[in-house]
Coordinates of C-alpha atoms and ligand atoms in Angstrom, one line a residue:
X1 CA -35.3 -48.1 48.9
X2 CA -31.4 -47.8 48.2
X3 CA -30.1 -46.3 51.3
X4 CA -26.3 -45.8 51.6
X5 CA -26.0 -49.0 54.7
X6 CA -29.1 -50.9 54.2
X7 CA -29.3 -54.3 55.0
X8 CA -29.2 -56.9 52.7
X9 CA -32.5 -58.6 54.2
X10 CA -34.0 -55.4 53.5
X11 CA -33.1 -54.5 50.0
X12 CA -34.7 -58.5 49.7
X13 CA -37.9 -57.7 51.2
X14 CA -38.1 -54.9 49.0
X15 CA -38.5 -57.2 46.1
X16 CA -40.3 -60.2 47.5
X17 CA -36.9 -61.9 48.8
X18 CA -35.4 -62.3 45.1
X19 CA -32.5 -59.6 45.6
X20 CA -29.2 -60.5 46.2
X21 CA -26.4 -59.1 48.0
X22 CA -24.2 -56.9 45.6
X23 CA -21.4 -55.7 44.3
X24 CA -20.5 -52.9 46.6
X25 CA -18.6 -51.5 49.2
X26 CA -21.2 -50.2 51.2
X27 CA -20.9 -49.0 54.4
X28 CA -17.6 -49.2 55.6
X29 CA -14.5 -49.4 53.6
X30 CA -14.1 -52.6 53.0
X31 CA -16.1 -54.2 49.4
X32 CA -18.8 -57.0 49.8
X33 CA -18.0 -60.0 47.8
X34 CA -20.5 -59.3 44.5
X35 CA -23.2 -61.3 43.0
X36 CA -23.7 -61.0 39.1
X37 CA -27.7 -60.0 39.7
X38 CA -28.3 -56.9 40.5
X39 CA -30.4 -55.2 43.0
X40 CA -33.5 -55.0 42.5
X41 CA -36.5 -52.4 43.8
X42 CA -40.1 -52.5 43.7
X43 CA -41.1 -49.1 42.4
X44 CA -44.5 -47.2 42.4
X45 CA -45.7 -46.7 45.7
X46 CA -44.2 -44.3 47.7
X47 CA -41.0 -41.7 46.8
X48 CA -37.5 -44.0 46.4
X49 CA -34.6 -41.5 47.9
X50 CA -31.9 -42.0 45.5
X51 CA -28.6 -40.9 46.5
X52 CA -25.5 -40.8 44.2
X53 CA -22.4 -41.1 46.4
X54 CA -19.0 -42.4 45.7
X55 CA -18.3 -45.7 47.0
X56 CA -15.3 -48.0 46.8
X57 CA -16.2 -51.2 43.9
X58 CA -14.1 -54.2 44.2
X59 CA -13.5 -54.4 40.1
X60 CA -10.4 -55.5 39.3
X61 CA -8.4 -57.8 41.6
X62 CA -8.2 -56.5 45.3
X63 CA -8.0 -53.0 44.6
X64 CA -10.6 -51.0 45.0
X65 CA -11.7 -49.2 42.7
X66 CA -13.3 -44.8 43.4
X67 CA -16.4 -45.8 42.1
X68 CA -19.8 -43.1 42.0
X69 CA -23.2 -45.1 41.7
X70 CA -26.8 -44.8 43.1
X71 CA -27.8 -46.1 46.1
X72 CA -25.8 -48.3 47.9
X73 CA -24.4 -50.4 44.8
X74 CA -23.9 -50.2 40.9
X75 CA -26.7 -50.5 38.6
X76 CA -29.8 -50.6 40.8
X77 CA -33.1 -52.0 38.8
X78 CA -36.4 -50.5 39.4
X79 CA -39.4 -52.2 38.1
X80 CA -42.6 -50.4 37.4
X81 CA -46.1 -51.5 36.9
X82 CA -46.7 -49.7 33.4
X83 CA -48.4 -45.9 34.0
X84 CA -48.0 -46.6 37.8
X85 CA -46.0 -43.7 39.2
X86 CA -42.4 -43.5 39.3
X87 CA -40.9 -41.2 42.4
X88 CA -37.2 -40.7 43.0
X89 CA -35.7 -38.2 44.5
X90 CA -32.1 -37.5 43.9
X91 CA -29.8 -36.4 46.2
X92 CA -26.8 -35.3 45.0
X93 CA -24.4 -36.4 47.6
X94 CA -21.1 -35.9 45.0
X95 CA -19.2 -33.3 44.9
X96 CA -19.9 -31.9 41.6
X97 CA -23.6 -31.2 40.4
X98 CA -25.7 -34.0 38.2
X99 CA -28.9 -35.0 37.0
X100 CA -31.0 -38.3 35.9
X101 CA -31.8 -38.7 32.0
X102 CA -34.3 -41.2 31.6
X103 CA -33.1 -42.3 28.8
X104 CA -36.0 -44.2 26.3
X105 CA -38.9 -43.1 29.2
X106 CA -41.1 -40.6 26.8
X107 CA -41.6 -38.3 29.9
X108 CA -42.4 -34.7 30.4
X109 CA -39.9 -32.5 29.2
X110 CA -39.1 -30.8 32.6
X111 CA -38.4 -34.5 34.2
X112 CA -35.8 -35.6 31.0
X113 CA -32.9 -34.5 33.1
X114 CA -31.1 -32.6 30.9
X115 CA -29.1 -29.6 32.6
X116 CA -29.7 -26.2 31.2
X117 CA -32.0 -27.5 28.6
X118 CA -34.5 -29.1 31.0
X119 CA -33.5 -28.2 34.8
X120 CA -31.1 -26.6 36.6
X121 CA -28.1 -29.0 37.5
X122 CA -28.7 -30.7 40.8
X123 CA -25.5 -29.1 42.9
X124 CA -23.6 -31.3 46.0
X125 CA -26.4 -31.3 48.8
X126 CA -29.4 -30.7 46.7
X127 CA -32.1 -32.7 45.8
X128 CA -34.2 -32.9 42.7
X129 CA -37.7 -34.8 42.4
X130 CA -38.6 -36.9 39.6
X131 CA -42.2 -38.0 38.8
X132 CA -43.6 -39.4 36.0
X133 CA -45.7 -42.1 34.8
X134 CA -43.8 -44.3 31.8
X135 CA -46.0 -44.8 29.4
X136 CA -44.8 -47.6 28.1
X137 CA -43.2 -51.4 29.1
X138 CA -39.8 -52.1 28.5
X139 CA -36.1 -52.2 29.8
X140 CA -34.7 -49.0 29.8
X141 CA -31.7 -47.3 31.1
X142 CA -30.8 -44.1 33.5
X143 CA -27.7 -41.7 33.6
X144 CA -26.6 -38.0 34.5
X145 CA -25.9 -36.0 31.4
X146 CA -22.8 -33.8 32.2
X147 CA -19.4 -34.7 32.7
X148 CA -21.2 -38.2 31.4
X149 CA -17.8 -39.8 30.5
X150 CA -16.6 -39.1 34.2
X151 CA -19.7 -40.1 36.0
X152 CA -21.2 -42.4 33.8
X153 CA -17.2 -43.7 33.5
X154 CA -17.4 -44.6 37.0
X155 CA -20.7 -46.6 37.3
X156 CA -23.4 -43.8 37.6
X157 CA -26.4 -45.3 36.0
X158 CA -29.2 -48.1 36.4
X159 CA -32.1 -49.3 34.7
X160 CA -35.6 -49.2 35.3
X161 CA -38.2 -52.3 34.3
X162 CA -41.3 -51.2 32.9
X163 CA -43.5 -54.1 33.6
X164 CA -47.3 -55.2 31.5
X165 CA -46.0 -56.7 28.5
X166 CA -46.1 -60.1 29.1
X167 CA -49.0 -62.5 28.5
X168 CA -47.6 -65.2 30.7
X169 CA -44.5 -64.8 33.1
X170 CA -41.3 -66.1 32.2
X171 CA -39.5 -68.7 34.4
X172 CA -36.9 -66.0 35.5
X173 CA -36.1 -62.5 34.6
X174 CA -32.3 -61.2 34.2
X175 CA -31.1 -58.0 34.0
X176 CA -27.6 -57.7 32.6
X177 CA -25.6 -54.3 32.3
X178 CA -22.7 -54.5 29.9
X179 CA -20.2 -52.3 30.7
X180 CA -16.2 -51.9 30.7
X181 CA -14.2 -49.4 32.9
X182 CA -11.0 -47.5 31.9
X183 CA -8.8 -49.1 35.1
X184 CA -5.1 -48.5 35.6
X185 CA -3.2 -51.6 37.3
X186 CA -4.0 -50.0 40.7
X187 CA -7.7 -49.7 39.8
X188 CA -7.7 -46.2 40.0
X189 CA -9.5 -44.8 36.5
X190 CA -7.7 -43.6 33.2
X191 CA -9.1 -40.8 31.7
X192 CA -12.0 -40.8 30.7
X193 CA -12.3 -38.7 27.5
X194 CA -9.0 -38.7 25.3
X195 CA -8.2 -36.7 22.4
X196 CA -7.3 -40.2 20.6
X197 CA -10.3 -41.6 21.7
X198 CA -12.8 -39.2 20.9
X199 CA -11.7 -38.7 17.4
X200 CA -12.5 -42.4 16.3
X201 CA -14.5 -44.9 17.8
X202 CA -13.8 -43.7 21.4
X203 CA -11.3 -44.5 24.8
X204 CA -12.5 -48.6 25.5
X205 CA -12.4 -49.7 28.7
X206 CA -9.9 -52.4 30.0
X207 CA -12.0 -54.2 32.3
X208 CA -15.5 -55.7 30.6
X209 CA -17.7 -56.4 33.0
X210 CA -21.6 -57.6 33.7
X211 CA -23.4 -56.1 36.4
X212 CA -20.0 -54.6 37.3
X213 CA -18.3 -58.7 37.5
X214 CA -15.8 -59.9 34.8
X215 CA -17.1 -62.5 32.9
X216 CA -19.4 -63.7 35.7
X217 CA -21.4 -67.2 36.2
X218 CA -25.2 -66.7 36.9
X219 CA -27.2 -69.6 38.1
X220 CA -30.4 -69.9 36.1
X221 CA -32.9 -72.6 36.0
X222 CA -32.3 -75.3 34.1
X223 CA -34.9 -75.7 30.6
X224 CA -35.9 -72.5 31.7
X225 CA -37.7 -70.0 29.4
X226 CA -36.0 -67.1 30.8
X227 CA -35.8 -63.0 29.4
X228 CA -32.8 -61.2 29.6
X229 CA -32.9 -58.1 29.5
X230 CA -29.3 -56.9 28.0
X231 CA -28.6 -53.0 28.4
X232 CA -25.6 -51.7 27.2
X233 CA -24.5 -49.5 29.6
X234 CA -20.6 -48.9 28.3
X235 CA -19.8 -45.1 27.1
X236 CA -18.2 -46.1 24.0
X237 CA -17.7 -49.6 23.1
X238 CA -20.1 -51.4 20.4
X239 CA -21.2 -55.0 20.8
X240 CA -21.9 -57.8 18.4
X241 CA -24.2 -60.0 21.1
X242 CA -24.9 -63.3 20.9
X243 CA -25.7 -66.2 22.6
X244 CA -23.7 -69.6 22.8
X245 CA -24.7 -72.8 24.5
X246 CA -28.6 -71.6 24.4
X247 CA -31.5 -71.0 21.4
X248 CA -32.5 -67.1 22.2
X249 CA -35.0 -64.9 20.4
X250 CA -35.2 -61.0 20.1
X251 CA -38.3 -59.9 22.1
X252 CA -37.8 -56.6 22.4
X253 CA -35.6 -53.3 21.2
X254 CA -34.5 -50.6 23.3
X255 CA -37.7 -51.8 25.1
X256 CA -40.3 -52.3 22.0
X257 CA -41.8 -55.3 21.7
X258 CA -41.2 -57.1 18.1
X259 CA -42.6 -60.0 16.2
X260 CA -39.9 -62.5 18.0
X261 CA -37.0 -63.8 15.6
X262 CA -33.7 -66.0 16.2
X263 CA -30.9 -64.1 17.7
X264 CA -27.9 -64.7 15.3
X265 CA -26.5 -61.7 16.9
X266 CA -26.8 -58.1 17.2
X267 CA -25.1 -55.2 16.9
X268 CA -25.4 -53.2 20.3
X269 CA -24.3 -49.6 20.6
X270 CA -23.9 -47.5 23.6
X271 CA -27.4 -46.9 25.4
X272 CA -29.1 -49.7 23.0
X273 CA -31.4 -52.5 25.4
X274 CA -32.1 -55.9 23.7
X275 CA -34.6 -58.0 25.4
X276 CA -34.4 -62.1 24.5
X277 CA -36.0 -65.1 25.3
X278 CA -34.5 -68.0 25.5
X279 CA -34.5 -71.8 27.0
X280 CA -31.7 -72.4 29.6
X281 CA -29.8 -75.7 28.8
X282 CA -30.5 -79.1 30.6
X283 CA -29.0 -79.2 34.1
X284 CA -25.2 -78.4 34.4
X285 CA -25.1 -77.1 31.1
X286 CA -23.7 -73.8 30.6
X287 CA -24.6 -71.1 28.0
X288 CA -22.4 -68.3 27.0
X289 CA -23.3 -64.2 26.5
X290 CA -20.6 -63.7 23.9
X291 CA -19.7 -60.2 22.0
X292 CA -18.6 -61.7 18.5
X293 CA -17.2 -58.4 17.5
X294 CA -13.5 -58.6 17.2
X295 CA -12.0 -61.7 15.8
X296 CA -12.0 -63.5 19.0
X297 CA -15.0 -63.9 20.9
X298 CA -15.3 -62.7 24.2
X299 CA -17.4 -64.5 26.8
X300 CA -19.2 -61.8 28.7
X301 CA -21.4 -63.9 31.5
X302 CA -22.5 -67.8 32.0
X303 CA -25.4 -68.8 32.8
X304 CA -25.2 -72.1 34.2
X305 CA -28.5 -74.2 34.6
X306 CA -29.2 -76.3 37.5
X307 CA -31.8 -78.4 39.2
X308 CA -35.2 -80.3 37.7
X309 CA -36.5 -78.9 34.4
X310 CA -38.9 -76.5 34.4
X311 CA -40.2 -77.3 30.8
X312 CA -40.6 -79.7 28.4
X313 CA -40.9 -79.4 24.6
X314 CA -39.5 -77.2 22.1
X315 CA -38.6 -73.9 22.8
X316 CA -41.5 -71.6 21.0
X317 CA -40.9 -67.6 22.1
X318 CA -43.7 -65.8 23.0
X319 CA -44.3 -62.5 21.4
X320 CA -44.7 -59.8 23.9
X321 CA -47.8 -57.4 24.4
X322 CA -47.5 -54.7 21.3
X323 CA -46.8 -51.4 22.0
X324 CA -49.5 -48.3 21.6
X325 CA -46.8 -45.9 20.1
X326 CA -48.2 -42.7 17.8
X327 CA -47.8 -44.0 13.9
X328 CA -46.1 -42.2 11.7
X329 CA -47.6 -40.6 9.0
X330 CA -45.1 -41.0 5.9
X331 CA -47.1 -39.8 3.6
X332 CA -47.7 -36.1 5.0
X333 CA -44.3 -36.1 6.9
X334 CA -41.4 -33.2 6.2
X335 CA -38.0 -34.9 5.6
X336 CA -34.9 -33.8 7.7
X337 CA -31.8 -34.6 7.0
X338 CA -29.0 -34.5 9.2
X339 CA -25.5 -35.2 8.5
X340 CA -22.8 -36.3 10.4
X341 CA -19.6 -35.5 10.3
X342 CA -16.1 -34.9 11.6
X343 CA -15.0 -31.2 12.2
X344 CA -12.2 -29.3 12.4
X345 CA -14.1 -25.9 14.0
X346 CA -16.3 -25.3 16.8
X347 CA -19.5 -23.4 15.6
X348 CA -19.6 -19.9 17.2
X349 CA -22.7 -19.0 19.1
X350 CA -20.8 -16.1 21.1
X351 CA -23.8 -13.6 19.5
X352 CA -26.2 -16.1 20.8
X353 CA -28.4 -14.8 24.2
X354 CA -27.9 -16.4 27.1
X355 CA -30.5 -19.7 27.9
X356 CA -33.9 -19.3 29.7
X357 CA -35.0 -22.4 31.3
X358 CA -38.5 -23.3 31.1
X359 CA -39.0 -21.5 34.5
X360 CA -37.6 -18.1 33.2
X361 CA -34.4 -18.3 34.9
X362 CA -31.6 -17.1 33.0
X363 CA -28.0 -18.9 32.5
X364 CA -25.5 -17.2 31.4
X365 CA -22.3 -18.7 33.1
X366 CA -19.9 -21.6 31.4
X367 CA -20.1 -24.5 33.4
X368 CA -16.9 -26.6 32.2
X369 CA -19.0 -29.7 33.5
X370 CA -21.2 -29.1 30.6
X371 CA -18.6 -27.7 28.0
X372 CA -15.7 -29.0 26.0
X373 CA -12.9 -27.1 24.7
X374 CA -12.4 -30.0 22.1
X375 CA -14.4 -29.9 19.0
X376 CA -14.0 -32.8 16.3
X377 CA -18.0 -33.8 14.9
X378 CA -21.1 -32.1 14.2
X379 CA -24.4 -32.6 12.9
X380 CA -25.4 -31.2 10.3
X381 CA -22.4 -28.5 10.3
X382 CA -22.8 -27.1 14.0
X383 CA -21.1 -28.2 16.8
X384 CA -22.0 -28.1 20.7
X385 CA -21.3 -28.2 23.4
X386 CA -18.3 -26.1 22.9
X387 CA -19.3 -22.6 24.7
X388 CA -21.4 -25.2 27.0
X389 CA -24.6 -24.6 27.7
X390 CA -24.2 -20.8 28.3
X391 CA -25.8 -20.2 25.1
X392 CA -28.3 -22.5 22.9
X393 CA -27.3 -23.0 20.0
X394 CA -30.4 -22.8 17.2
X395 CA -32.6 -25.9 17.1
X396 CA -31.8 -28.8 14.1
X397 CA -35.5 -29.3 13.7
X398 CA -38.6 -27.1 14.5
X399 CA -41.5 -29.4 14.6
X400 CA -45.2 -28.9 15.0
X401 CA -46.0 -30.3 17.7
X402 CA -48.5 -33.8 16.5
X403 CA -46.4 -34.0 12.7
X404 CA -44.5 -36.8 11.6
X405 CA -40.6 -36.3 11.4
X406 CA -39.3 -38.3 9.1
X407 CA -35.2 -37.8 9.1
X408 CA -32.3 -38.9 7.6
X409 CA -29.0 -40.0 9.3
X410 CA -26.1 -39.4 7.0
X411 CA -23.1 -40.7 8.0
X412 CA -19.9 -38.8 6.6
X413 CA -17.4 -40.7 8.8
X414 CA -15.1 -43.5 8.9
X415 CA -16.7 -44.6 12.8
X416 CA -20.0 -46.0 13.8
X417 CA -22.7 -43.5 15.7
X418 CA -25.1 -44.7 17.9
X419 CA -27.4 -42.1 17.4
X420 CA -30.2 -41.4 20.3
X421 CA -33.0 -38.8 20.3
X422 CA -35.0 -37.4 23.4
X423 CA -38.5 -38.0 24.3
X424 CA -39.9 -39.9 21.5
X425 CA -39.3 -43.4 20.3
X426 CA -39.1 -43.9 16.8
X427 CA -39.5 -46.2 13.9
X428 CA -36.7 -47.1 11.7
X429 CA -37.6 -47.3 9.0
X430 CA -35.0 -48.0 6.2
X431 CA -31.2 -48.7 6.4
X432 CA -28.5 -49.3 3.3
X433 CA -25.9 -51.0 5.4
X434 CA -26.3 -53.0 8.6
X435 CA -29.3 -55.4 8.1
X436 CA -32.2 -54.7 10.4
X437 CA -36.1 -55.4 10.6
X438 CA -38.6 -52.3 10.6
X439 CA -38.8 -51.9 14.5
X440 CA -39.1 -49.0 17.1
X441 CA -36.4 -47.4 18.6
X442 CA -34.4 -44.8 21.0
X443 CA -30.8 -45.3 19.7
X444 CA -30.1 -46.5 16.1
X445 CA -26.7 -47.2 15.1
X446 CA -25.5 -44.9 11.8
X447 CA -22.9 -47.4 10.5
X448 CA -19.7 -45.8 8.3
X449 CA -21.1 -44.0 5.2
X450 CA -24.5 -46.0 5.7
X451 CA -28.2 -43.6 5.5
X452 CA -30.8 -44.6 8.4
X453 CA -34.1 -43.7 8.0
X454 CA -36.3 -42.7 11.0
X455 CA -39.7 -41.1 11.6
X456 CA -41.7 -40.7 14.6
X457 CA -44.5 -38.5 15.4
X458 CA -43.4 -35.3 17.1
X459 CA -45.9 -35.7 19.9
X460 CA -44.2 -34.4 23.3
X461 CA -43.6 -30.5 23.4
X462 CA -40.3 -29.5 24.6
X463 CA -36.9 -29.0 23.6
X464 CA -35.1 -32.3 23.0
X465 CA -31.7 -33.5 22.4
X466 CA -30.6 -35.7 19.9
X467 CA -26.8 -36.6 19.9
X468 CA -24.7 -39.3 19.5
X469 CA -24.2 -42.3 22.6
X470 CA -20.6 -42.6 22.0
X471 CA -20.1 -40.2 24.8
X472 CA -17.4 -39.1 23.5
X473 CA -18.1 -37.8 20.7
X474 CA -21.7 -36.3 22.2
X475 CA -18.8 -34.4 24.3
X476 CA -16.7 -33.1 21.6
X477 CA -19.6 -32.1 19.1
X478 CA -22.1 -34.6 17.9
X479 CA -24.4 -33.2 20.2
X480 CA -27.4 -30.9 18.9
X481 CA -31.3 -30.4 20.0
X482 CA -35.0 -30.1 18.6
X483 CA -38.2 -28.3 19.5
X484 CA -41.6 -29.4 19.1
X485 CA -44.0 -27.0 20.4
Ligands
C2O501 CU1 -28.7 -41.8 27.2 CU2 -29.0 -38.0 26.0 O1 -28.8 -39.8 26.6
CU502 CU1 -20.6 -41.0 17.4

């Protein structure tokens, strides 16, 4: 289990030796020299106490870096046999209060992790229990979900490995978590929301990093058929990923299997998990993670093959154990659509009462972790969270719980929004800009003035958010939420 000081040799027994030593400054104050794999946890037998604590990171240079992460260092991976039980229990050892979103996981409403809407925030000291069972395999991703561009900003997150879906193990299994960090030249942090920022495409990071390296090398295999599981773990910045050096296939999105198909490369917002498979090159080759999205590439991480061959023959992906997700019904579904847009007013809900939380407490405080006294989108008119979460605002949708929602993106805006909804993976379905197969999702990028089709069927009761991953803008008004009861 993460524990602030554990040993190295025990982290590796924790997952049959194949952990590495990481990227923290554990104990003391003095960083560890960093690997580019993360560490790794078996999860699913008994509770994993997960404390978020700050720690120093050795990012940039020889300056360390006020860093806030799980366990004793960035990123930490848990991997789950599918419907096996997953136990962590927080411990909010910061000194502001937090929460785990588990974001893609269909869970039970009370364990999303969203404060005010689902729990109570976790204060300094506390401890808050989450259990569930994911229902389905995949990579997904974990972060807090107030004051997210501070403490997601400064490393707060991980991912958790839903394991089942393959019919025959890969050779290896990587886990990569792109992600930049706002760093001055003394590798203390910028801030983290700007008013420049959050009114276009939001405040990039100056550092880009892999598992929290720059441009690292990872030794792989060499002709190996390896998955890599790519998160995107960044608060703002979009990716165009491909692969150099290497032939790759898409085997999954945001942690749905798909029919496989050559990676030319994708376009990877905020949030967004891509799954590939691919064949390592012949020994002392080198293949390339590359985002292609500005005009010059950028390498992101090498892996570099070594040793005997592990296969021979071509390179033939293998499609991935399908998914048993709820099909939505088109032809009885009610259409929502929900616009996008800048604004220049926040949307008053002063007359509003005061939230109840599922257990009957009542809130009726503004918690400026929660709140923002900018306001520059909205969906669908209305703003939030402006007056925090001291009042609801009305829900965007009301749906019966076991309907199909079918909805409409509309994006009003000269910037890109990777758009994410809560507790239900969806299909999407139709899009008139950015080219895409029919596939299942949790975050769907709305491209500049493009419509994005998605339906899903509304089958976990609860009141869910839906809001943009550019964190941003989420922050400043592109946030809203649905029932389905
Ligand atoms: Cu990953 Cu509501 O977010
Ligand atoms: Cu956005």
């Amino acid at each position: 289990m993460p524990r602030a000081c554990s040993a190295v040799s025990r982290r590796a027994a924790l997952f049959g030796g194949a952990a590495l030593a990481l990227s923290l400054a554990g104990c003391g104050s003095r960083p560890e020299p960093r690997s580019a794999r993360l560490s790794e946890f078996r999860a699913g037998e008994g509770p994993i106490r997960l404390p978020a604590r700050e720690a120093p990171l050795l990012l940039q240079g020889s300056a360390p870096t006020s860093g806030w992460i799980y366990g004793d260092a960035p990123f930490p991976v848990f991997r789950i046999g599918q419907g096996q039980n997953l136990a962590v229990d927080l411990e909010n050892r910061l000194k502001e209060h937090t929460s785990i979103h588990w974001h893609g996981v269909r869970v039970a409403n009370a364990m999303d992790g969203v404060p005010y809407v689902t729990q109570m925030p976790v204060e300094p000291g506390e401890t808050f229990s989450y259990r569930f069972a994911p229902p389905d395999t995949g990579t997904y991703f974990f972060h807090p979900h107030c004051n997210t561009t501070e403490q997601l900003g400064r490393g707060l997150s991980g991912i958790v490995v839903v394991e089942g879906d393959e019919e025959e193990p890969f050779d290896d299994d990587i886990v990569c978590l792109i992600k930049d960090w706002r760093l001055a030249k003394d590798g203390s942090f910028l801030p983290f929301l700007t008013v420049e920022g959050a009114g276009r495409a939001g405040s990039f990071g100056t550092l880009r990093t892999v598992n929290g390296v720059p441009a690292p090398e990872i030794n792989v295999a060499a002709a190996a058929d390896v998955r890599l599981r790519l998160i995107n773990g960044d608060s703002s910045r979009v990716g165009e990923i491909g692969l150099m050096g290497a032939e790759a296939s898409i085997i999954a999105i945001d942690g749905n299997p798909i029919v496989p198909f050559p990676l030319e490369s994708w376009r990877l917002g905020p949030a967004m998990r891509l799954d590939l498979a691919l064949r390592t090159p012949d020994e002392g080759g080198r293949a390339q993670i590359v985002d292609f999205f500005a005009a010059e590439p950028v390498v992101l991480a090498t892996l570099v093959a070594e040793g005997a061959p592990k296969r021979r023959g071509a390179f033939e992906p293998r499609a991935l154990k399908s998914q048993m997700l709820p099909e939505p019904d088109l032809s009885r579904a009610r259409m929502h659509q929900l616009k996008l847009s800048e604004s220049a007013a926040a949307t008053d809900y002063s007359a509003l009462p005061p939230i109840v939380l599922p257990d009957g407490r009542k809130i009726d405080v503004l918690d400026s972790l929660c709140s923002t006294s900018r306001t520059l989108w909205a969906i669908d008119g209305r703003t939030w969270p402006q007056t925090g979460h001291e009042h609801l605002p009305p829900p965007l949708m009301e749906l019966k719980r076991g309907e199909t929602a079918l909805i409409e993106l509309q994006n009003t805006t000269p910037h890109v929004h990777p758009m994410h909804l809560h507790g239900h993976s969806f299909k999407v379905l139709g899009t008139s800009k950015l080219k895409r197969p029919v596939h299942w999702a949790d975050t769907v990028l709305v491209m500049p003035d493009e419509r994005v089709q998605i339906a899903f069927v509304a089958d976990n009761p609860g009141n869910w958010m839906i809001h943009c991953h550019i964190i941003e803008h989420q922050d400043t008004g592109m946030m809203g939420w649905f029932r389905v009861a």
